[in-house]
Tab-separated table of C-alpha atoms in Angstrom:
chain	number	residue	atom	x	y	z
A	133	MET	CA	-168.490	86.978	137.841
A	134	ARG	CA	-167.011	83.511	137.099
A	135	LYS	CA	-164.589	83.645	139.830
A	136	SER	CA	-167.452	84.294	142.473
A	137	LEU	CA	-169.491	81.416	140.798
A	138	PHE	CA	-166.310	79.131	141.010
A	139	ARG	CA	-165.655	80.331	144.570
A	140	ILE	CA	-169.231	79.210	145.568
A	141	LEU	CA	-169.092	75.985	143.848
A	142	SER	CA	-165.693	75.371	145.621
A	143	VAL	CA	-167.579	75.069	148.888
A	144	GLY	CA	-168.470	71.595	147.775
A	145	PRO	CA	-166.214	68.922	146.510
A	146	ILE	CA	-164.541	69.768	143.101
A	147	PRO	CA	-164.178	66.843	140.617
A	148	ASN	CA	-160.641	65.928	140.160
A	149	HIS	CA	-160.900	64.643	136.754
A	150	ILE	CA	-163.759	65.289	134.003
A	151	ALA	CA	-163.888	63.519	130.724
A	152	PHE	CA	-165.803	64.912	127.659
A	153	ILE	CA	-167.218	63.133	124.461
A	154	LEU	CA	-166.994	66.193	122.029
A	155	ASP	CA	-170.104	65.323	120.014
A	156	GLY	CA	-172.081	67.486	117.475
A	157	ASN	CA	-169.418	69.287	115.734
A	158	ARG	CA	-170.722	68.389	112.293
A	159	ARG	CA	-174.328	68.961	113.342
A	160	TYR	CA	-173.501	72.426	114.491
A	161	ALA	CA	-171.878	73.297	111.101
A	162	LYS	CA	-174.947	72.172	109.425
A	163	LYS	CA	-177.113	73.914	111.687
A	164	ARG	CA	-175.148	77.112	110.951
A	165	ASN	CA	-174.779	76.307	107.248
A	166	LEU	CA	-171.012	76.007	107.561
A	167	ASN	CA	-168.664	73.421	106.013
A	168	GLU	CA	-167.692	70.672	108.380
A	169	GLY	CA	-164.248	71.980	109.007
A	170	MET	CA	-165.689	75.098	110.551
A	171	GLY	CA	-167.655	72.895	112.847
A	172	TYR	CA	-164.469	71.157	114.106
A	173	ARG	CA	-162.789	74.663	114.523
A	174	ALA	CA	-165.633	75.895	116.466
A	175	GLY	CA	-165.268	72.879	118.595
A	176	PHE	CA	-161.578	73.596	119.073
A	177	LEU	CA	-162.386	76.966	120.425
A	178	SER	CA	-165.133	75.355	122.901
A	179	LEU	CA	-162.382	72.897	124.102
A	180	MET	CA	-159.868	75.810	124.827
A	181	THR	CA	-162.567	77.695	126.747
A	182	LEU	CA	-163.589	74.510	128.772
A	183	CYS	CA	-159.960	73.766	129.583
A	184	LYS	CA	-159.693	77.604	130.897
A	185	TYR	CA	-162.734	77.161	132.948
A	186	CYS	CA	-161.738	73.658	134.348
A	187	CYS	CA	-158.312	75.235	135.326
A	188	GLU	CA	-159.895	78.213	137.148
A	189	LEU	CA	-162.258	75.861	138.949
A	190	GLY	CA	-159.331	73.696	140.182
A	191	VAL	CA	-160.087	70.496	138.245
A	192	LYS	CA	-156.666	68.639	137.779
A	193	TYR	CA	-157.356	66.379	134.897
A	194	VAL	CA	-159.383	66.883	131.694
A	195	THR	CA	-159.626	64.056	129.074
A	196	ILE	CA	-161.390	64.412	125.801
A	197	TYR	CA	-162.399	61.961	123.003
A	198	ALA	CA	-161.044	63.886	120.129
A	199	PHE	CA	-160.851	60.973	117.501
A	200	SER	CA	-161.940	57.392	117.809
A	201	ILE	CA	-160.515	54.329	115.851
A	202	ASP	CA	-164.054	53.832	114.557
A	203	ASN	CA	-163.974	57.462	113.033
A	204	PHE	CA	-161.221	56.167	110.534
A	205	LYS	CA	-164.461	54.503	108.896
A	206	ARG	CA	-165.648	58.217	107.899
A	207	LYS	CA	-165.070	59.606	104.503
A	208	PRO	CA	-161.474	60.036	103.704
A	209	HIS	CA	-161.770	63.656	103.089
A	210	GLU	CA	-163.177	64.010	106.439
A	211	VAL	CA	-160.655	62.153	108.190
A	212	ASP	CA	-157.985	64.077	106.541
A	213	ALA	CA	-159.691	67.241	107.405
A	214	VAL	CA	-159.636	66.437	111.145
A	215	MET	CA	-156.110	65.151	111.010
A	216	ASP	CA	-155.015	68.391	109.194
A	217	LEU	CA	-156.744	70.439	111.702
A	218	MET	CA	-155.000	68.323	114.623
A	219	LEU	CA	-151.804	68.848	113.446
A	220	GLU	CA	-152.311	72.596	113.041
A	221	LYS	CA	-153.533	72.701	116.797
A	222	ILE	CA	-150.830	70.489	117.959
A	223	GLN	CA	-148.230	72.731	116.455
A	224	GLY	CA	-149.980	75.684	117.998
A	225	MET	CA	-149.884	74.258	121.275
A	226	LEU	CA	-146.104	74.546	121.133
A	227	LYS	CA	-146.107	78.267	120.747
A	228	GLU	CA	-145.612	80.561	123.817
A	229	GLU	CA	-148.822	82.542	123.405
A	230	SER	CA	-151.011	79.354	123.088
A	231	ILE	CA	-153.320	78.806	126.067
A	232	VAL	CA	-151.452	75.542	126.784
A	233	SER	CA	-148.543	77.447	127.653
A	234	GLN	CA	-150.322	80.433	129.471
A	235	TYR	CA	-152.336	77.877	131.632
A	236	GLY	CA	-149.418	75.548	132.489
A	237	VAL	CA	-151.457	72.560	130.618
A	238	ARG	CA	-149.526	69.212	130.444
A	239	VAL	CA	-150.554	67.278	127.324
A	240	TYR	CA	-150.762	63.749	126.885
A	241	PHE	CA	-151.964	61.673	123.734
A	242	ILE	CA	-153.837	58.622	124.579
A	243	GLY	CA	-154.483	55.965	122.074
A	244	ASN	CA	-152.936	53.828	119.367
A	245	LEU	CA	-150.799	56.458	118.057
A	246	GLU	CA	-149.237	54.184	115.500
A	247	LEU	CA	-152.566	54.315	113.598
A	248	LEU	CA	-151.959	58.267	112.946
A	249	ASN	CA	-149.950	59.451	110.078
A	250	GLU	CA	-146.085	60.308	110.697
A	251	HIS	CA	-146.726	64.063	110.751
A	252	VAL	CA	-149.434	64.072	113.383
A	253	ARG	CA	-147.611	61.417	115.446
A	254	GLN	CA	-144.490	63.318	115.524
A	255	ALA	CA	-146.214	66.578	116.363
A	256	ALA	CA	-148.031	64.729	119.346
A	257	VAL	CA	-144.915	63.213	120.562
A	258	LYS	CA	-143.081	66.534	120.603
A	259	ALA	CA	-145.970	68.288	122.337
A	260	MET	CA	-146.065	65.819	125.110
A	261	GLU	CA	-142.296	66.451	125.589
A	262	ALA	CA	-142.675	70.092	125.375
A	263	THR	CA	-145.225	70.198	127.930
A	264	SER	CA	-143.909	67.619	130.454
A	265	ASN	CA	-142.948	70.381	132.953
A	266	ASN	CA	-146.243	72.160	132.917
A	267	ASP	CA	-148.159	71.316	136.136
A	268	LYS	CA	-151.210	73.378	136.511
A	269	ILE	CA	-153.764	70.938	134.731
A	270	VAL	CA	-153.495	67.689	132.778
A	271	LEU	CA	-155.011	67.455	129.330
A	272	LEU	CA	-155.408	63.929	127.985
A	273	ILE	CA	-156.300	63.889	124.317
A	274	CYS	CA	-157.760	60.502	123.251
A	275	VAL	CA	-157.032	60.153	119.569
A	276	ALA	CA	-156.725	56.799	117.478
A	277	TYR	CA	-158.416	55.448	120.707
A	278	THR	CA	-161.157	52.939	121.803
A	279	SER	CA	-161.526	51.332	125.128
A	280	THR	CA	-161.580	47.859	123.854
A	281	ASP	CA	-158.256	48.430	121.895
A	282	GLU	CA	-156.766	50.005	125.302
A	283	ILE	CA	-157.817	46.954	127.141
A	284	VAL	CA	-156.391	44.649	124.522
A	285	HIS	CA	-153.138	46.447	124.245
A	286	ALA	CA	-152.785	46.234	128.154
A	287	ALA	CA	-153.335	42.502	127.917
A	288	ARG	CA	-150.733	42.258	125.362
A	289	GLU	CA	-148.256	44.255	127.227
A	290	SER	CA	-149.051	42.413	130.380
A	291	CYS	CA	-148.317	39.062	128.731
A	292	GLU	CA	-145.164	40.421	127.264
A	293	ALA	CA	-143.997	41.817	130.555
A	294	LYS	CA	-144.755	38.606	132.353
A	295	ARG	CA	-142.829	36.641	129.727
A	296	ALA	CA	-139.754	38.965	130.026
A	297	ARG	CA	-139.829	38.595	133.700
A	298	VAL	CA	-139.833	34.841	133.493
A	299	ARG	CA	-137.145	34.850	130.890
A	300	SER	CA	-134.814	37.152	132.728
A	301	SER	CA	-135.285	35.580	136.203
A	302	GLY	CA	-134.978	31.954	134.729
A	303	ALA	CA	-137.891	31.008	136.980
A	304	ARG	CA	-140.252	28.301	136.011
A	305	GLU	CA	-143.342	29.653	134.168
A	306	GLY	CA	-145.355	27.549	136.464
A	307	ASN	CA	-144.508	29.739	139.548
A	308	GLU	CA	-145.825	32.831	137.846
A	309	GLU	CA	-148.777	34.562	139.585
A	310	GLU	CA	-152.159	34.857	137.610
A	311	LEU	CA	-152.930	38.172	135.941
A	312	LYS	CA	-154.581	40.712	138.343
A	313	VAL	CA	-156.488	44.003	137.904
A	314	VAL	CA	-153.155	46.017	138.771
A	315	ASP	CA	-151.425	44.171	135.861
A	316	ILE	CA	-154.129	45.447	133.421
A	317	GLU	CA	-154.124	48.884	134.744
A	318	ARG	CA	-150.414	49.392	134.974
A	319	HIS	CA	-150.438	48.849	130.871
A	320	MET	CA	-153.625	50.978	130.212
A	321	TYR	CA	-153.010	54.140	128.111
A	322	MET	CA	-155.045	56.058	130.806
A	323	GLY	CA	-152.776	54.796	133.535
A	324	VAL	CA	-151.179	58.439	133.783
A	325	ALA	CA	-154.593	59.639	135.364
A	326	PRO	CA	-157.019	58.737	137.920
A	327	ASP	CA	-160.375	57.690	137.033
A	328	PRO	CA	-162.775	60.412	135.763
A	329	ASP	CA	-165.258	61.716	138.252
A	330	ILE	CA	-167.659	63.028	135.637
A	331	LEU	CA	-168.218	62.121	131.914
A	332	VAL	CA	-169.805	64.540	129.811
A	333	ARG	CA	-171.132	63.888	126.287
A	334	THR	CA	-172.739	66.564	124.332
A	335	SER	CA	-175.569	66.715	121.731
A	336	GLY	CA	-177.829	64.701	123.708
A	337	GLU	CA	-176.616	61.160	122.764
A	338	THR	CA	-176.383	58.998	125.563
A	339	ARG	CA	-173.742	56.186	124.990
A	340	LEU	CA	-170.287	55.683	125.679
A	341	SER	CA	-168.983	55.018	122.044
A	342	ASN	CA	-166.241	52.786	123.306
A	343	PHE	CA	-164.707	55.640	125.514
A	344	LEU	CA	-163.259	54.927	128.860
A	345	LEU	CA	-165.313	51.858	129.518
A	346	TRP	CA	-162.865	50.617	132.181
A	347	GLN	CA	-162.329	53.880	133.896
A	348	THR	CA	-165.932	55.133	134.046
A	349	SER	CA	-167.439	52.317	135.936
A	350	ASN	CA	-168.543	54.506	138.609
A	351	CYS	CA	-168.620	57.728	137.116
A	352	VAL	CA	-171.363	60.314	136.955
A	353	LEU	CA	-172.610	60.711	133.471
A	354	TYR	CA	-174.112	63.892	131.982
A	355	SER	CA	-175.459	64.424	128.701
A	356	PRO	CA	-176.580	67.921	127.892
A	357	ARG	CA	-178.434	68.546	124.438
A	358	ALA	CA	-176.139	71.287	123.510
A	359	LEU	CA	-173.941	70.419	120.524
A	360	TRP	CA	-170.102	70.477	121.591
A	361	PRO	CA	-169.319	73.996	119.904
A	362	GLU	CA	-172.384	75.301	122.045
A	363	ILE	CA	-171.179	73.920	125.539
A	364	GLY	CA	-170.557	76.797	127.957
A	365	LEU	CA	-170.200	77.619	131.515
A	366	ARG	CA	-173.664	76.718	132.662
A	367	HIS	CA	-173.080	73.091	131.487
A	368	LEU	CA	-169.837	72.883	133.372
A	369	VAL	CA	-171.552	74.205	136.399
A	370	TRP	CA	-174.691	71.924	136.052
A	371	ALA	CA	-172.157	68.668	135.737
A	372	VAL	CA	-170.270	69.915	138.949
A	373	LEU	CA	-173.417	70.477	140.966
A	374	ASN	CA	-174.824	67.005	139.912
A	375	TYR	CA	-171.505	65.586	140.953
A	376	GLN	CA	-171.661	67.403	144.318
A	377	ARG	CA	-175.181	66.118	144.768
A	378	VAL	CA	-174.098	62.392	144.601
A	379	PHE	CA	-170.701	62.767	146.104
A	380	PRO	CA	-171.633	61.605	149.498
A	381	LEU	CA	-172.934	58.332	148.250
A	382	LEU	CA	-169.959	57.656	145.945
A	383	GLU	CA	-167.712	58.515	148.722
A	384	ARG	CA	-169.414	56.077	151.093
A	385	ARG	CA	-169.099	53.344	148.349
A	386	ARG	CA	-165.447	54.018	147.770
A	387	LYS	CA	-164.708	53.753	151.460
A	388	GLN	CA	-166.709	50.532	151.871
A	389	MET	CA	-164.607	49.039	149.019
B	179	MET	CA	-186.558	46.981	118.204
B	180	PRO	CA	-183.572	46.125	120.473
B	181	ASN	CA	-182.437	42.471	120.310
B	182	HIS	CA	-180.896	42.466	123.567
B	183	VAL	CA	-181.886	44.820	126.502
B	184	ALA	CA	-179.956	45.203	129.741
B	185	VAL	CA	-181.641	46.451	133.047
B	186	ILE	CA	-180.149	47.835	136.324
B	187	MET	CA	-183.159	47.235	138.659
B	188	ASP	CA	-182.307	50.098	140.966
B	189	GLY	CA	-184.618	51.895	143.737
B	190	ASN	CA	-186.073	48.922	145.734
B	191	ARG	CA	-184.935	50.326	148.905
B	192	ARG	CA	-185.695	53.851	148.028
B	193	TRP	CA	-189.324	52.428	147.217
B	194	ALA	CA	-189.591	50.858	150.535
B	195	GLY	CA	-188.238	53.761	152.329
B	196	SER	CA	-190.481	56.340	150.632
B	197	ARG	CA	-193.388	54.326	151.875
B	198	ASN	CA	-192.081	53.533	155.425
B	199	PHE	CA	-192.155	49.831	154.519
B	200	PRO	CA	-189.389	47.493	155.701
B	201	ILE	CA	-186.611	46.964	153.013
B	202	VAL	CA	-188.050	43.198	152.298
B	203	PHE	CA	-191.205	44.822	150.832
B	204	GLY	CA	-189.143	46.909	148.396
B	205	TYR	CA	-187.290	43.704	146.992
B	206	GLU	CA	-190.523	41.811	146.840
B	207	ALA	CA	-192.045	44.616	144.758
B	208	GLY	CA	-189.055	44.713	142.775
B	209	PHE	CA	-189.439	41.133	142.107
B	210	ARG	CA	-192.967	41.548	140.910
B	211	ALA	CA	-191.641	44.497	138.523
B	212	PHE	CA	-189.205	41.887	137.348
B	213	LYS	CA	-191.771	39.296	136.436
B	214	ARG	CA	-193.473	42.117	134.540
B	215	LEU	CA	-190.420	42.990	132.582
B	216	ILE	CA	-190.006	39.233	131.554
B	217	GLU	CA	-193.457	39.186	130.234
B	218	LEU	CA	-192.964	42.425	128.438
B	219	ALA	CA	-189.809	41.186	126.890
B	220	CYS	CA	-191.468	38.000	125.719
B	221	ASN	CA	-194.407	39.801	124.332
B	222	TRP	CA	-192.224	42.539	122.486
B	223	GLY	CA	-189.985	39.770	120.970
B	224	ILE	CA	-186.835	40.881	122.738
B	225	GLY	CA	-184.348	38.077	122.289
B	226	THR	CA	-181.990	38.464	125.204
B	227	LEU	CA	-182.467	40.268	128.563
B	228	THR	CA	-179.680	40.844	131.072
B	229	VAL	CA	-180.505	41.810	134.615
B	230	PHE	CA	-178.280	43.181	137.224
B	231	ALA	CA	-179.444	41.266	140.240
B	232	PHE	CA	-176.541	41.531	142.599
B	233	SER	CA	-173.212	43.281	142.176
B	234	SER	CA	-170.147	42.272	143.861
B	235	GLU	CA	-170.192	45.750	145.551
B	236	ASN	CA	-173.574	45.056	147.109
B	237	TRP	CA	-171.606	42.754	149.563
B	238	CYS	CA	-170.789	45.824	151.465
B	239	ARG	CA	-174.526	46.191	152.612
B	240	PRO	CA	-175.549	45.099	155.920
B	241	LYS	CA	-175.569	41.085	156.220
B	242	ALA	CA	-179.084	41.041	157.264
B	243	GLU	CA	-179.945	42.708	154.007
B	244	THR	CA	-177.773	40.420	151.902
B	245	ASP	CA	-179.171	37.450	153.459
B	246	LEU	CA	-182.511	38.462	153.008
B	247	LEU	CA	-181.742	39.094	149.229
B	248	MET	CA	-180.232	35.678	148.910
B	249	GLY	CA	-183.312	34.013	150.609
B	250	LEU	CA	-185.562	35.941	148.124
B	251	PHE	CA	-183.470	34.621	145.233
B	252	GLU	CA	-183.860	31.131	146.499
B	253	ARG	CA	-187.565	31.515	146.773
B	254	ILE	CA	-187.788	32.836	143.302
B	255	LEU	CA	-185.829	30.078	141.822
B	256	ARG	CA	-187.965	27.342	143.520
B	257	PHE	CA	-191.167	28.875	142.676
B	258	GLU	CA	-190.491	30.229	139.284
B	259	LEU	CA	-188.533	27.625	137.331
B	260	GLU	CA	-191.669	25.717	136.155
B	261	HIS	CA	-192.947	29.116	134.910
B	262	PHE	CA	-189.818	29.667	132.863
B	263	MET	CA	-189.914	26.196	131.430
B	264	ARG	CA	-193.581	26.861	130.436
B	265	GLU	CA	-192.802	30.236	128.915
B	266	ASN	CA	-189.612	28.647	126.978
B	267	ILE	CA	-187.071	30.945	128.763
B	268	ARG	CA	-183.578	30.002	129.000
B	269	ILE	CA	-181.600	31.234	132.077
B	270	SER	CA	-177.864	31.829	132.157
B	271	LEU	CA	-175.713	33.116	135.130
B	272	ILE	CA	-172.829	35.469	134.915
B	273	GLY	CA	-170.740	36.580	137.975
B	274	ASP	CA	-168.820	34.784	140.521
B	275	ALA	CA	-171.452	32.292	141.946
B	276	THR	CA	-168.844	30.656	144.456
B	277	LYS	CA	-169.564	33.533	146.839
B	278	LEU	CA	-173.291	32.818	146.914
B	279	PRO	CA	-174.923	30.460	149.575
B	280	LYS	CA	-174.438	26.849	148.543
B	281	GLN	CA	-178.351	26.010	148.406
B	282	LEU	CA	-178.498	29.135	145.911
B	283	GLN	CA	-175.808	27.927	143.917
B	284	SER	CA	-177.168	24.566	143.361
B	285	LEU	CA	-180.511	25.946	142.551
B	286	LEU	CA	-179.041	28.206	139.970
B	287	VAL	CA	-177.036	25.275	138.313
B	288	ASP	CA	-180.175	23.335	138.176
B	289	ALA	CA	-181.960	26.317	136.543
B	290	VAL	CA	-179.318	26.661	134.143
B	291	GLU	CA	-179.143	23.002	132.990
B	292	ALA	CA	-183.072	22.707	132.926
B	293	THR	CA	-183.683	25.591	130.721
B	294	GLN	CA	-180.618	25.380	128.377
B	295	ASN	CA	-182.729	24.336	125.414
B	296	ASN	CA	-185.404	26.900	125.805
B	297	SER	CA	-185.313	29.409	123.100
B	298	ARG	CA	-188.090	32.289	123.371
B	299	LEU	CA	-186.024	34.575	125.695
B	300	HIS	CA	-182.506	34.395	126.934
B	301	LEU	CA	-182.504	35.632	130.467
B	302	ILE	CA	-179.090	36.299	131.677
B	303	VAL	CA	-178.817	37.010	135.486
B	304	ALA	CA	-175.733	38.980	136.619
B	305	ALA	CA	-175.165	38.013	140.321
B	306	ASN	CA	-172.139	38.904	142.310
B	307	TYR	CA	-170.861	40.345	138.709
B	308	SER	CA	-168.183	42.919	138.005
B	309	GLY	CA	-167.712	44.368	134.663
B	310	ARG	CA	-164.085	44.901	135.505
B	311	SER	CA	-163.611	41.425	136.888
B	312	ASP	CA	-165.210	39.896	133.945
B	313	VAL	CA	-162.450	41.748	131.626
B	314	VAL	CA	-159.771	40.638	134.058
B	315	GLN	CA	-160.819	36.956	134.034
B	316	ALA	CA	-160.833	36.911	130.348
B	317	CYS	CA	-157.505	38.439	130.114
B	318	ARG	CA	-156.225	35.983	132.689
B	319	LYS	CA	-157.598	32.945	130.546
B	320	ILE	CA	-155.650	34.342	127.524
B	321	ALA	CA	-152.533	34.896	129.589
B	322	PHE	CA	-152.606	31.355	130.361
B	323	LYS	CA	-152.897	30.306	126.778
B	324	VAL	CA	-149.911	32.683	125.985
B	325	LYS	CA	-147.934	30.862	128.948
B	326	ASP	CA	-148.816	27.513	127.375
B	327	GLY	CA	-147.563	28.621	124.066
B	328	LEU	CA	-151.088	28.511	122.452
B	329	ILE	CA	-150.919	31.943	121.354
B	330	ASP	CA	-148.485	34.895	121.000
B	331	PRO	CA	-148.934	38.031	122.803
B	332	ASN	CA	-149.370	39.849	119.521
B	333	ASP	CA	-152.262	37.525	118.462
B	334	ILE	CA	-154.387	38.919	121.288
B	335	ASN	CA	-157.227	40.966	119.732
B	336	GLU	CA	-160.759	42.048	120.649
B	337	TYR	CA	-162.309	38.870	119.449
B	338	LEU	CA	-160.186	36.804	121.723
B	339	VAL	CA	-161.170	38.845	124.667
B	340	GLU	CA	-164.839	38.931	123.720
B	341	ARG	CA	-164.896	35.096	123.419
B	342	GLU	CA	-163.404	34.664	127.062
B	343	LEU	CA	-165.870	37.069	128.695
B	344	GLU	CA	-168.643	35.466	130.897
B	345	THR	CA	-171.243	36.810	128.398
B	346	SER	CA	-170.088	34.528	125.632
B	347	CYS	CA	-173.130	32.207	126.640
B	348	THR	CA	-174.981	34.239	124.099
B	349	ASP	CA	-174.446	35.242	120.533
B	350	PHE	CA	-175.409	38.646	121.229
B	351	PRO	CA	-173.272	39.911	124.317
B	352	HIS	CA	-173.689	43.470	123.488
B	353	PRO	CA	-176.916	45.146	124.662
B	354	ASP	CA	-178.576	47.481	122.393
B	355	LEU	CA	-180.363	49.121	125.023
B	356	LEU	CA	-179.459	49.465	128.809
B	357	ILE	CA	-182.370	50.910	131.297
B	358	ARG	CA	-181.256	52.076	134.657
B	359	THR	CA	-184.061	53.060	136.995
B	360	SER	CA	-184.305	55.467	139.980
B	361	GLY	CA	-182.563	58.422	138.347
B	362	GLU	CA	-178.990	57.296	138.945
B	363	LEU	CA	-176.731	58.364	135.985
B	364	ARG	CA	-173.905	55.718	136.509
B	365	MET	CA	-172.874	52.294	135.134
B	366	SER	CA	-171.875	51.039	138.581
B	367	ASN	CA	-169.457	48.332	137.112
B	368	PHE	CA	-172.062	46.505	135.105
B	369	LEU	CA	-171.269	44.958	131.760
B	370	LEU	CA	-168.197	47.098	131.241
B	371	TRP	CA	-166.791	45.833	127.653
B	372	GLN	CA	-170.205	44.840	126.352
B	373	LEU	CA	-171.563	48.324	126.766
B	374	ALA	CA	-169.239	50.073	124.269
B	375	TYR	CA	-172.230	50.988	121.824
B	376	THR	CA	-175.083	50.462	123.993
B	377	GLU	CA	-177.744	53.310	123.964
B	378	LEU	CA	-178.159	54.342	127.619
B	379	TYR	CA	-181.626	55.063	128.976
B	380	PHE	CA	-182.258	56.453	132.441
B	381	THR	CA	-185.527	56.954	134.157
B	382	ASN	CA	-186.304	58.483	137.329
B	383	ALA	CA	-188.862	55.848	138.085
B	384	LEU	CA	-188.027	53.514	140.854
B	385	TRP	CA	-187.868	49.916	140.030
B	386	PRO	CA	-190.820	48.564	141.567
B	387	ASP	CA	-192.830	51.234	139.761
B	388	PHE	CA	-191.401	50.264	136.233
B	389	GLY	CA	-194.092	48.765	134.335
B	390	GLU	CA	-195.547	48.575	130.723
B	391	SER	CA	-195.383	52.481	130.205
B	392	GLU	CA	-192.016	53.008	131.262
B	393	PHE	CA	-190.747	50.065	129.103
B	394	LEU	CA	-192.473	51.579	126.124
B	395	GLU	CA	-190.980	55.084	126.811
B	396	ALA	CA	-187.518	53.410	126.868
B	397	LEU	CA	-188.317	51.518	123.594
B	398	CYS	CA	-189.577	54.712	122.029
B	399	SER	CA	-186.354	56.550	123.128
B	400	PHE	CA	-184.279	53.827	121.659
B	401	GLN	CA	-186.059	53.972	118.415
B	402	GLN	CA	-185.397	57.695	118.099
B	403	ARG	CA	-181.517	57.094	118.535
B	404	GLN	CA	-179.187	57.574	115.545
B	405	ARG	CA	-176.556	54.767	115.981
B	406	ARG	CA	-173.542	55.766	114.010
B	407	TYR	CA	-170.917	53.434	115.668
B	408	GLY	CA	-168.344	56.168	115.107
B	409	GLY	CA	-168.796	56.293	111.383
B	410	ASN	CA	-171.109	58.345	109.073
B	411	LEU	CA	-174.949	58.280	109.235
């Protein structure tokens, strides 16, 4: 049934890149009288299901806001629980029977990874290496990420790169060209993917929470009321239909630019 | 109550189109809605109001239309400056004014200077503004400081970037609430960095139809939001 639905959707343009803010895991746990950890686990199952659907639909990039730098402000035991779960799931990705392997998912961890503990960071690096040859769909996991931190990092790297170029070429600094958009974009963590076409935030909150501010300047926004663990096929279909509705206008704008 | 409200005044052309009016009627009706908004902001104690008057992407529209808009902006500034002075409204401009017609540029400069000490409402007009360009020009200024040895690349932080953004004309550059009319669910490159934690409110009403009841709905929606900034409640 899903195959036929996706075939119908494919008559129109399919978004190349969908980004998700996975909001509502804790509220879901509270609603079901579960502990918070179970909320995050339920959220992880939803993530795997969504990735599967996106892959089947022909979406090439999926980005998720797994953990913001701001989330480090939460209670220590909560942060630890999320980090432990992340470590468990990242290690799970490396197994052959995981969805990542079965569906050919290439994984990137996007963010200021130095802020993560050693175990999680190492596991993340390993997972990126292990999946680097997968080519069916790319999953970008934003962890220890905020958009403003990403921009600052890109600015720093651009300045360092300019300095290094000047030193190595022996040219006078005065001959250097001024900083351009491409300089910033080249050094963004998200430079490995095109800009998202759709940004979905679950749980009815309508704000960006410092996620992909640069990349979503012309992205279609969708904020369903469903909590993240409740997200399903119908939400994905609705998001794609909305995208298809405004696509002609967005294409015209892109061509004019 | 939100201290800083930002508005994307979208839907003027569709409003005119749906009534079979020429586009200029849509923009003039949009201006009347803009005046209503300023009055509402003053009455409801909003401290800062940022409006997206003209995006750098709008230059792609037909020349006749952009000329019309520029003419309308000039008329507004000529006739409304006195009103802004009386109402104690301060005007600031963000965006690349150099691409605007010379006469409009000089009217804007005069308006900004004349109102700089007003304090009831700070009206920030984004004309020929792009959020991405704002971030790039801020980073460029910082890059010059690095080149001149004033700062090290490792010193670059969010505070330094924010100080160089065009919205540093206000102490509250981050809108609490952003309203976009006409049902479009996009940011359209408006205020990129500054919108990190802004509550977004989208309404199907076209801009010329946006009045007190629509504004109150937006305020009510804002008051029901739970702003966590990534932390706990």
